[in-house]
Coordinates of C-alpha atoms and ligand atoms in Angstrom, one line a residue:
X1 CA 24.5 58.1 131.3
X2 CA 26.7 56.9 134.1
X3 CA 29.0 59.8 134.9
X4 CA 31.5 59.6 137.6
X5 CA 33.5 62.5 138.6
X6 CA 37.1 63.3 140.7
X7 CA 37.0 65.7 143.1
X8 CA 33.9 66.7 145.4
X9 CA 34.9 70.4 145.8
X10 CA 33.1 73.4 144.4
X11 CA 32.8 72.0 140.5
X12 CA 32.6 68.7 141.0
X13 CA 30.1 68.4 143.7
X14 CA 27.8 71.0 142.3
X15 CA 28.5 69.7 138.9
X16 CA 27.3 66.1 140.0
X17 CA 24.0 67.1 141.5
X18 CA 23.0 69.3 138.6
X19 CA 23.8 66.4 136.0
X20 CA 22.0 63.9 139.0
X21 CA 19.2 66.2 138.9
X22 CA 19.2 65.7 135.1
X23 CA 18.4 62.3 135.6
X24 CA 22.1 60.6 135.0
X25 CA 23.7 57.9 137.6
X26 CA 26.5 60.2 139.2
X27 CA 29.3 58.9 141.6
X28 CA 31.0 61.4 143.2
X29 CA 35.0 60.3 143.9
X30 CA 36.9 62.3 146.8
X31 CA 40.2 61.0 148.6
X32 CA 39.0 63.0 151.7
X33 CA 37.2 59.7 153.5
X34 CA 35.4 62.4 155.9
X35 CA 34.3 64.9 153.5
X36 CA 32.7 61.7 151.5
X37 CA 30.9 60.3 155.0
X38 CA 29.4 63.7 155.0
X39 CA 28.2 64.0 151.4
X40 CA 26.9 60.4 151.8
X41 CA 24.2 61.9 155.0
X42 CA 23.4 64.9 152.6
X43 CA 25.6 67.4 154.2
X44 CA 28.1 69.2 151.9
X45 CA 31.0 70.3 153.0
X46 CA 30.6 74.1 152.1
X47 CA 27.8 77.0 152.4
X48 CA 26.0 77.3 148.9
X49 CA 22.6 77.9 148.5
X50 CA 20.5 75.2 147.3
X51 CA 22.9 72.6 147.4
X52 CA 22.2 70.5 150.2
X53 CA 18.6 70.5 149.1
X54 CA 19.6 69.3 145.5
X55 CA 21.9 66.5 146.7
X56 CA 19.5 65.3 149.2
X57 CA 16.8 64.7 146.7
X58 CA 19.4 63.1 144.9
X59 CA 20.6 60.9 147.3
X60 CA 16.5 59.7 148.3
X61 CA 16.4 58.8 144.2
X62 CA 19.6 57.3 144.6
X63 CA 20.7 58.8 141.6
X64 CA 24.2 60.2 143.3
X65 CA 26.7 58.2 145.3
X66 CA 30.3 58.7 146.6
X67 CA 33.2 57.2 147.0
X68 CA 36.8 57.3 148.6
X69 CA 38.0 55.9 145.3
X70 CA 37.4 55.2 141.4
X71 CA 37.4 50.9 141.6
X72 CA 33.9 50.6 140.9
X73 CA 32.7 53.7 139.3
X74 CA 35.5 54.2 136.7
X75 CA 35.1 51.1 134.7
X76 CA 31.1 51.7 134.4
X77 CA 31.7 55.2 133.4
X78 CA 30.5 56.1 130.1
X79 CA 32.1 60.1 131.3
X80 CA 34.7 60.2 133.7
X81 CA 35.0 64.3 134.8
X82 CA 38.2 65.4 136.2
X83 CA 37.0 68.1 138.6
X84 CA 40.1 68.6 141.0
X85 CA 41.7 71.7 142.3
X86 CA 44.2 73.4 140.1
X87 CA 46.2 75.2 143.3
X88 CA 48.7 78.0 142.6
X89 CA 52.2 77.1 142.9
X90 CA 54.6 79.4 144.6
X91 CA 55.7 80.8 140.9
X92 CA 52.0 81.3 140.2
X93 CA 51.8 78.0 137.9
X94 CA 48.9 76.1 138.3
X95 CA 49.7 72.5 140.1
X96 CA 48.5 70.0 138.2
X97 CA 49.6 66.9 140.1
X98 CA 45.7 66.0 141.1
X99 CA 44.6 66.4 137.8
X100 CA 47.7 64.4 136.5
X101 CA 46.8 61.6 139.5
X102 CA 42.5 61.4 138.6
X103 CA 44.1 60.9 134.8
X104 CA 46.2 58.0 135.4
X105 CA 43.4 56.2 137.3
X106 CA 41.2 56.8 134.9
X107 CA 43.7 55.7 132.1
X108 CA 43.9 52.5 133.6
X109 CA 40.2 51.7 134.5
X110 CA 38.0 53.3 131.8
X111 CA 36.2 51.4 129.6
X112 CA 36.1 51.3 125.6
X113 CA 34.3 54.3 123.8
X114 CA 34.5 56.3 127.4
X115 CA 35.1 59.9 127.6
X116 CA 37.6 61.5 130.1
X117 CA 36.4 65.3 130.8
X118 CA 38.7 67.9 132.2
X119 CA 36.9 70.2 134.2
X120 CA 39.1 71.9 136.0
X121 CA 40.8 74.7 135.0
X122 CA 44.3 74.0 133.5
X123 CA 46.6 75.5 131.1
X124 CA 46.3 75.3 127.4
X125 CA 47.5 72.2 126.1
X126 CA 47.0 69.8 129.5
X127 CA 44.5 67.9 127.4
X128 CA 47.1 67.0 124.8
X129 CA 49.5 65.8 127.7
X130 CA 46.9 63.7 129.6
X131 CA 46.1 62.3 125.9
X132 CA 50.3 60.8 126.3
X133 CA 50.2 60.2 129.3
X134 CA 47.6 57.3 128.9
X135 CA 47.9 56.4 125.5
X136 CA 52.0 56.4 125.4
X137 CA 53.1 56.5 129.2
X138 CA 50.3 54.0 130.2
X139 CA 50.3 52.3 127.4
X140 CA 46.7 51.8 127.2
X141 CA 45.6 50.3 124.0
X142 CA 42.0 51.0 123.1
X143 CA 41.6 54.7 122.3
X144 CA 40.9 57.0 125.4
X145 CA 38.4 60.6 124.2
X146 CA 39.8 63.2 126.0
X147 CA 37.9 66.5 126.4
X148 CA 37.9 69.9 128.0
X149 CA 34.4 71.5 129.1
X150 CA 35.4 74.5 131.6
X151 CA 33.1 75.5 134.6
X152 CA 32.1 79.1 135.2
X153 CA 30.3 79.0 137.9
X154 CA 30.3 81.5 140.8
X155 CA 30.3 80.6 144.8
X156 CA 27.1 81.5 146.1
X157 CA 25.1 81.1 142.8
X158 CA 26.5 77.8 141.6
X159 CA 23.7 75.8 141.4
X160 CA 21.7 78.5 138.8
X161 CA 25.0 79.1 137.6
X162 CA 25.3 75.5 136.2
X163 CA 21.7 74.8 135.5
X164 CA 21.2 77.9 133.7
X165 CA 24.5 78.9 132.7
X166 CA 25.2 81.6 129.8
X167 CA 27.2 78.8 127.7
X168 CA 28.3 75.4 127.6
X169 CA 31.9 75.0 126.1
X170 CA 32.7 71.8 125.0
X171 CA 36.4 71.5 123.6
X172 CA 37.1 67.8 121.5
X173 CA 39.0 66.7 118.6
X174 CA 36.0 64.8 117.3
X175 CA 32.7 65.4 116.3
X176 CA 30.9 62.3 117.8
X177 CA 32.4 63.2 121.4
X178 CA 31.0 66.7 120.9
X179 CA 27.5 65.7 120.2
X180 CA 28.1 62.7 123.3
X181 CA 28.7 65.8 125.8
X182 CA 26.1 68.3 124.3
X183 CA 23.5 65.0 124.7
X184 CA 24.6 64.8 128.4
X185 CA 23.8 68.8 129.0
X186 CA 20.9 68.0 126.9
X187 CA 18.2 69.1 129.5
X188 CA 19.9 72.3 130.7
X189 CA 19.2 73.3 127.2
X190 CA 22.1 75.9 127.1
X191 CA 23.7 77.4 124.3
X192 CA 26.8 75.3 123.1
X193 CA 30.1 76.7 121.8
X194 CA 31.5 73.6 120.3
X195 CA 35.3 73.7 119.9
X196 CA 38.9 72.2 120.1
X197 CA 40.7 71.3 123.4
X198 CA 43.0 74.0 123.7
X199 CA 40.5 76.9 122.6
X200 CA 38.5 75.7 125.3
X201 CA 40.7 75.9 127.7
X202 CA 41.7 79.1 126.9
X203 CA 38.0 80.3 127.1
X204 CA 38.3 79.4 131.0
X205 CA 41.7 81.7 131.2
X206 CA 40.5 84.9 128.6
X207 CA 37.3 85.2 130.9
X208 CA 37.9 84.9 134.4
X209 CA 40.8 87.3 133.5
X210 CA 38.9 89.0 131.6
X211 CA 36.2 90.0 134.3
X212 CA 39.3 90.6 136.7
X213 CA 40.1 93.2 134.1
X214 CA 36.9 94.9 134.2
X215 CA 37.6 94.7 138.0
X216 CA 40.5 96.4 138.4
X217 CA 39.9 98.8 135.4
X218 CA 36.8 99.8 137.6
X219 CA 39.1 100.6 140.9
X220 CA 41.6 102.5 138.7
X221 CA 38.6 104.8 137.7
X222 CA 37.3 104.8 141.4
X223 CA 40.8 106.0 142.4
X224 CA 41.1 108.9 140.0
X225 CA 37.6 109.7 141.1
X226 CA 38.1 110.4 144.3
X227 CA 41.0 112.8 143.2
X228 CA 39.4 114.5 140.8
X229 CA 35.3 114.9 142.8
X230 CA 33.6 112.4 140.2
X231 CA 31.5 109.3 141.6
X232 CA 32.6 106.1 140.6
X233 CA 28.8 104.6 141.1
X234 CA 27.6 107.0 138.8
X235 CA 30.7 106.3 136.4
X236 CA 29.6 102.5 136.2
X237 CA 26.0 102.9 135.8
X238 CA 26.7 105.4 132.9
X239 CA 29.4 103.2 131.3
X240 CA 27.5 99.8 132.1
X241 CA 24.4 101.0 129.9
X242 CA 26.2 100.3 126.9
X243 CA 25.9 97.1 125.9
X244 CA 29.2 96.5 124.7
X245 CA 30.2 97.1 128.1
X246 CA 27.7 95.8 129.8
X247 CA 26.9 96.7 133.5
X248 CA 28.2 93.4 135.3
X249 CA 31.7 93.3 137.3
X250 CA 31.9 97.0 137.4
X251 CA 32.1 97.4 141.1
X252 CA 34.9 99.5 142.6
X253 CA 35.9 98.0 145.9
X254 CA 38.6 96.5 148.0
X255 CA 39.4 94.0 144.7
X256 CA 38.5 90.8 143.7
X257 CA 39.9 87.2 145.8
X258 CA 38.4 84.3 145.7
X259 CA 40.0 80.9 144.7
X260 CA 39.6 81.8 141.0
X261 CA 40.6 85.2 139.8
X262 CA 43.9 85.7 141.5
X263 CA 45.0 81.8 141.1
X264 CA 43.9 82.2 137.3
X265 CA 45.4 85.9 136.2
X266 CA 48.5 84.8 137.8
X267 CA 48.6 81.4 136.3
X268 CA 48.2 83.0 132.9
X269 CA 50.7 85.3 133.1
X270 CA 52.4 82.2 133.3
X271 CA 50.8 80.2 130.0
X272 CA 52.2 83.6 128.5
X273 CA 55.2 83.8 129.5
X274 CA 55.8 80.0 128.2
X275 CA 55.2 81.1 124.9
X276 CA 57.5 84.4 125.3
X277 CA 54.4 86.6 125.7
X278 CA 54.7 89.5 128.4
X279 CA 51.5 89.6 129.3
X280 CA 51.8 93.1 130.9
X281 CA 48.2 93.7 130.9
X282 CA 47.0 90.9 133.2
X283 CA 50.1 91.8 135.3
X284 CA 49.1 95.3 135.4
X285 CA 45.5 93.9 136.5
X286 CA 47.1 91.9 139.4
X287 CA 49.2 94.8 140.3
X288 CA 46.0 97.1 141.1
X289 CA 44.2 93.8 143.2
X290 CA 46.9 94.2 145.3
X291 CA 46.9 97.8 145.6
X292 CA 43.3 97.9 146.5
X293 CA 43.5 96.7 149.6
X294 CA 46.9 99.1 150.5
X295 CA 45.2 101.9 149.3
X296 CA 41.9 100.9 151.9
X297 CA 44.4 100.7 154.9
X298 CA 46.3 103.9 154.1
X299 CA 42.6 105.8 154.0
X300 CA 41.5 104.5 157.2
X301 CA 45.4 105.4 158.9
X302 CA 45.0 108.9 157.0
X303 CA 42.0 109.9 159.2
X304 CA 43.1 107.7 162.4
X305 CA 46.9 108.3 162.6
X306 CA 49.4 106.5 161.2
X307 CA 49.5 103.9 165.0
X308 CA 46.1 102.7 165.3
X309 CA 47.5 101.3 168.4
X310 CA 44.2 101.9 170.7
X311 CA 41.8 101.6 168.5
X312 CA 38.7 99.5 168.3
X313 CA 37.9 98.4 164.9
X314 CA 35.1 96.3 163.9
X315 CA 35.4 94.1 160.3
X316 CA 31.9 93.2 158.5
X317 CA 32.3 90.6 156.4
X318 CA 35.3 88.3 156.0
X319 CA 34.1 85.8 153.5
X320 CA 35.9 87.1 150.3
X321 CA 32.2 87.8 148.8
X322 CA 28.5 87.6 150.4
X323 CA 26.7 84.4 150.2
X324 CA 29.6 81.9 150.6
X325 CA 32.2 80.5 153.8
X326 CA 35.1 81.0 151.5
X327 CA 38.1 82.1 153.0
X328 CA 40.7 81.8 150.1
X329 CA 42.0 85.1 149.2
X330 CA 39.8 87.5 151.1
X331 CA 40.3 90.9 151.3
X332 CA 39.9 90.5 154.8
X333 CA 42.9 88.5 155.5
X334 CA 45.3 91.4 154.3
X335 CA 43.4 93.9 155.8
X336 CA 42.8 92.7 159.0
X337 CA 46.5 91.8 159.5
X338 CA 48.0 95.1 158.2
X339 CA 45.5 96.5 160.5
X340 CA 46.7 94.6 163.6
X341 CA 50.4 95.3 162.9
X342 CA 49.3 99.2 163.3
X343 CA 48.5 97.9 166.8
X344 CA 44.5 97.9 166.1
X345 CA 41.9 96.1 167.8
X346 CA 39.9 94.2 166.0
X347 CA 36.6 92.7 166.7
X348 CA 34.9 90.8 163.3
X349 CA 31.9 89.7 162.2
X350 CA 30.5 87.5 159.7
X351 CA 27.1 85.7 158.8
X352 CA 28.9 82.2 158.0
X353 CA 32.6 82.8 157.8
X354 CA 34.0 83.1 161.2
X355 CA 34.6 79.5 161.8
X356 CA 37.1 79.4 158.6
X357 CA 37.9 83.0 159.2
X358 CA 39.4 82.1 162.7
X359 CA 42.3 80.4 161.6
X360 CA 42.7 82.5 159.3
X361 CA 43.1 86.0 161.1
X362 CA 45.1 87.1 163.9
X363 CA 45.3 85.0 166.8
X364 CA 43.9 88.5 168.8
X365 CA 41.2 88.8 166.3
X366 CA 37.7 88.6 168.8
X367 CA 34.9 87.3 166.9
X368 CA 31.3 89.0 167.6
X369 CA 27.9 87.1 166.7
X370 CA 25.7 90.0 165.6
X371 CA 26.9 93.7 164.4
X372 CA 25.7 95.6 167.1
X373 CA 28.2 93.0 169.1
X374 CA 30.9 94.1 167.1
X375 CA 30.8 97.6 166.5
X376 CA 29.8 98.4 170.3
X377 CA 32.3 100.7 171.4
X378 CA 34.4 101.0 168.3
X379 CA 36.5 103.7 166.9
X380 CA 35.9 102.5 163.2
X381 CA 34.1 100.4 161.2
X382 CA 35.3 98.4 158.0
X383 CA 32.7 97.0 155.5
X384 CA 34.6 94.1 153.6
X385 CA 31.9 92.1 152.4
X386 CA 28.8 93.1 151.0
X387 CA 26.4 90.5 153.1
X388 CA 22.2 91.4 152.6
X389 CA 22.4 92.1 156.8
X390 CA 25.2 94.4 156.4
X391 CA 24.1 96.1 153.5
X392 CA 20.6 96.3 155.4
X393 CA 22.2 97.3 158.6
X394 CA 20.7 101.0 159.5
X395 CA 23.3 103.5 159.4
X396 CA 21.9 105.5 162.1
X397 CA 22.2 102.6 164.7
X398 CA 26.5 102.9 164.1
X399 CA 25.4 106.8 165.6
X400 CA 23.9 104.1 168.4
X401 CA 26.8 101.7 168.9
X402 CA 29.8 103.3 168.3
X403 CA 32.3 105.3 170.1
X404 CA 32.5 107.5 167.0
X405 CA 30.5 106.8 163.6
X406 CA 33.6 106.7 161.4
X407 CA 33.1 103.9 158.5
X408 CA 34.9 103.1 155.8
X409 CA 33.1 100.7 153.2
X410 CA 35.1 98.8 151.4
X411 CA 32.2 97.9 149.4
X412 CA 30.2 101.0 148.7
X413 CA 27.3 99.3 150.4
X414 CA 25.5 102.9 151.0
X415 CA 24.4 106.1 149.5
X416 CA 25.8 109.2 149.7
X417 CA 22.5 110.6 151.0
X418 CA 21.9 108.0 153.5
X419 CA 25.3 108.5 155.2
X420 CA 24.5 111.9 155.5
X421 CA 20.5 112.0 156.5
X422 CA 22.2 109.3 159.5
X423 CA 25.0 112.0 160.5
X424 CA 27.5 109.8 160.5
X425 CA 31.4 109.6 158.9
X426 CA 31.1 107.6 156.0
X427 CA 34.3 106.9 153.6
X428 CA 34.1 104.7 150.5
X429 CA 35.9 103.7 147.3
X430 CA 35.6 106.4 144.6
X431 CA 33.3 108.8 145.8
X432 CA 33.6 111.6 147.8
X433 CA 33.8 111.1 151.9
X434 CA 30.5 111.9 153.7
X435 CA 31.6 113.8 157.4
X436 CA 29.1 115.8 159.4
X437 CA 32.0 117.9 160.0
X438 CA 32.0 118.5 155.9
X439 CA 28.9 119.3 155.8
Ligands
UGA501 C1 34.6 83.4 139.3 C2 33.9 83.6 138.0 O1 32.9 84.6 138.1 C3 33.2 82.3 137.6 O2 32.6 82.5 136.3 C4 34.2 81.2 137.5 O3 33.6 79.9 137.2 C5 34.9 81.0 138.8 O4 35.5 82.3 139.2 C6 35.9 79.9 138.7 O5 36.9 80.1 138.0 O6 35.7 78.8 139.3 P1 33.9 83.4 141.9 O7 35.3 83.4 142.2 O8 33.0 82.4 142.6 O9 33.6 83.1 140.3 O10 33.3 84.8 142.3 P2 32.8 86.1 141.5 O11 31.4 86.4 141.8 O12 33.2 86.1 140.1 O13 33.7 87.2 142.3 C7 35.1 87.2 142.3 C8 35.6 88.4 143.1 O14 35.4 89.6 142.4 C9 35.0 88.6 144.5 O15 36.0 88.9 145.4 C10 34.1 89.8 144.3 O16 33.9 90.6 145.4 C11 34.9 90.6 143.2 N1 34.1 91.5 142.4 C12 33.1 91.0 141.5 C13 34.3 92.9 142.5 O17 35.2 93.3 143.2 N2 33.6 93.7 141.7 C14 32.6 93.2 140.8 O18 32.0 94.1 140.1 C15 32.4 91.9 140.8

């Protein structure tokens, strides 16, 4: 098929390569002229394993190509995917002026018997006002398919994510544009839930808030388990064992970010409230996010003083999870500006981040290359992002580094035992703190 899609960010880009890789003709559509020089040499503009690999073989086969705009590849579309970003409006409504923009081109320049894909994620009923907006605004006379087929992949495991994703939802009024979309996913061989517009787009809302749910549910338990002496880690593993549970997003921790999860809850509260619904649940959910990261800040002025001002602190991780250069709502923004406010300071570290991180931190913020770097010297450590070097960093060399071996892991990176085998202070979320002093 000839496939072109708007928007080379996250979905679209990874979306294209994948459907490339599946032998289709994919062109690639961005307005950003310097992001689509780049993608043209095989660089992406983002850290995500696999990718660049992917769209270079792609590119050699000439099976992917992009473009500053649509001219060409819309009118020899047969699918014409709608990948742009959804961002959060100041009143937590998703913008959809991108998405509203892509449509209109598209309107205009697709051929007959095309089909115009929404994939990203928009509130329930979008589909149905694109669907005016090109057959009565526009005018345009031969019909236009219009149909909604969500993305769920995660940064940092995209590509798998996509090739071998848990479903496929494919949301059309009509049964011959279903099976058109399931042929084009045809060699991921995935299982299909085959449904109408809007239910599909819900789908993309009810899980991502969902697994925020289970997210925040997890760091309600964590918080009630430090107070009462339980272990959150051993809570999750115990709940996560039954199936209906299941043992995924059940990490306690400094909350979720990301450009998903707080741009979606908040965005559905929203779809809700259109329709009179107080969504006080997903409300609730957001609620304890945010709390997460107040509650991390209080703990570490609880054992410092209540004026950090003095005090070396060294941040691992800033990316808002391992594996990705995503700055967008990471815990570590919050943190590490309530932190300098208390007169902290603060020396970072992060595999990949740090060039995005920089402008996104305090000015003062020093930036260290390796973790010893960072944590020479310091008064405390904070763990805020669960990177493989971090998580494999011995705990006996903070004993090494540091001025004094106080941590506080945002991310329960460590056991119990092995903070206290390494003697050093060791505070995390939901479990009891480690001290030699306690001991
Ligand atoms: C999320 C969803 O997982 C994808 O299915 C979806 O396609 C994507 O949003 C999207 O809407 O585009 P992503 O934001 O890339 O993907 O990252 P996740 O791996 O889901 O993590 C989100 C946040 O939750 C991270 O900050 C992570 O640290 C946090 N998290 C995750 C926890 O705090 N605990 C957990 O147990 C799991």
């Amino acid at each position: 098929m000839n496939i072109a899609i708007a928007g080379c960010g996250y979905v679209g880009l990874v979306t294209g390569v994948c459907l490339a890789e599946a032998g289709h003709h994919v062109a690639c559509i961005d307005i950003d002229r310097q992001k689509v020089i780049q993608l043209k040499k095989g660089s992406p503009p983002m850290y995500e394993p696999g990718l660049k690999e992917l769209l270079n073989r792609n590119l050699e086969q000439g099976r992917i190509h992009f473009h500053t705009n649509g001219a060409t590849a819309y009118p020899r579309a047969d699918v014409l995917m709608i990948a742009v970003g959804t961002p959060q409006q100041a009143d937590g409504q998703a913008d959809l002026q991108y998405v509203f923009q892509a449509a209109k081109e598209m309107g205009t320049k697709a051929k007959t018997g095309a089909i115009l894909v929404v994939k990203s994620t928009v509130p329930v009923g979008t589909g149905d006002q694109i669907d005016q907006l090109i057959h009565q605004e526009l005018e345009r006379k031969e019909p236009l398919s219009i149909a909604s087929n969500p993305e769920f992949l995660r940064e940092g495991s995209a590509i798998s994510d996509t090739l071998r994703a848990d479903r496929l939802v494919i949301g059309a009024e009509t049964k011959i544009v279903l099976d058109q979309l399931e042929e084009m996913y045809a060699d991921f061989h995935l299982p299909v839930v085959r449904t109408d517009r809007k239910s599909a787009e819900m789908i993309k809302y009810a899980s991502n808030a969902f697994l925020a749910t289970k997210i925040s549910f997890m760091n309600e338990i964590a918080s009630i388990c430090e107070k009462t002496g339980a272990d959150v880690e051993w809570v999750a593993q115990g709940m996560g064992l039954d199936q209906r549970i299941g043992s995924s997003f059940l990490r306690a921790g400094i909350g979720y970010g990301g450009s998903c999860f707080p741009k979606d809850t908040n965005a559905l509260v929203q779809i809700a409230g259109h329709v009179s619904h107080d969504f006080e649940l997903l409300k609730a959910v957001i609620k304890v996010n945010n709390e997460q990261r107040s509650g991390f800040i209080r703990s570490i002025q609880d054992r410092l003083g209540a004026n950090l001002e003095g005090k070396k602190i060294a941040l691992l991780g800033l990316s808002f999870k391992p594996n990705t250069d995503d700055m967008r709502e990471a815990p570590s923004v919050p943190i590490a500006h309530a932190l300098h406010q208390l007169g902290a300071k603060l020396v970072a570290y992060d595999p990949v981040a740090t060039r995005h991180a920089a402008r996104k931190l305090p000015d003062q913020v020093l930036f260290a290359q390796t973790i010893e770097e960072a944590i020479k010297g310091a008064d405390a450590v904070c763990i805020l992002t669960e990177w493989a070097d971090i998580q494999s960093f011995p705990l006996s060399a903070y004993q090494d580094f540091m001025r004094q071996p106080i941590i506080f892991d945002g991310r329960n990176c460590h056991t119990l035992e092995a903070a206290a085998l390494a003697e050093v202070e060791y505070h995390s979320i939901g479990r009891r703190p480690v001290s030699p002093i306690y001991m």
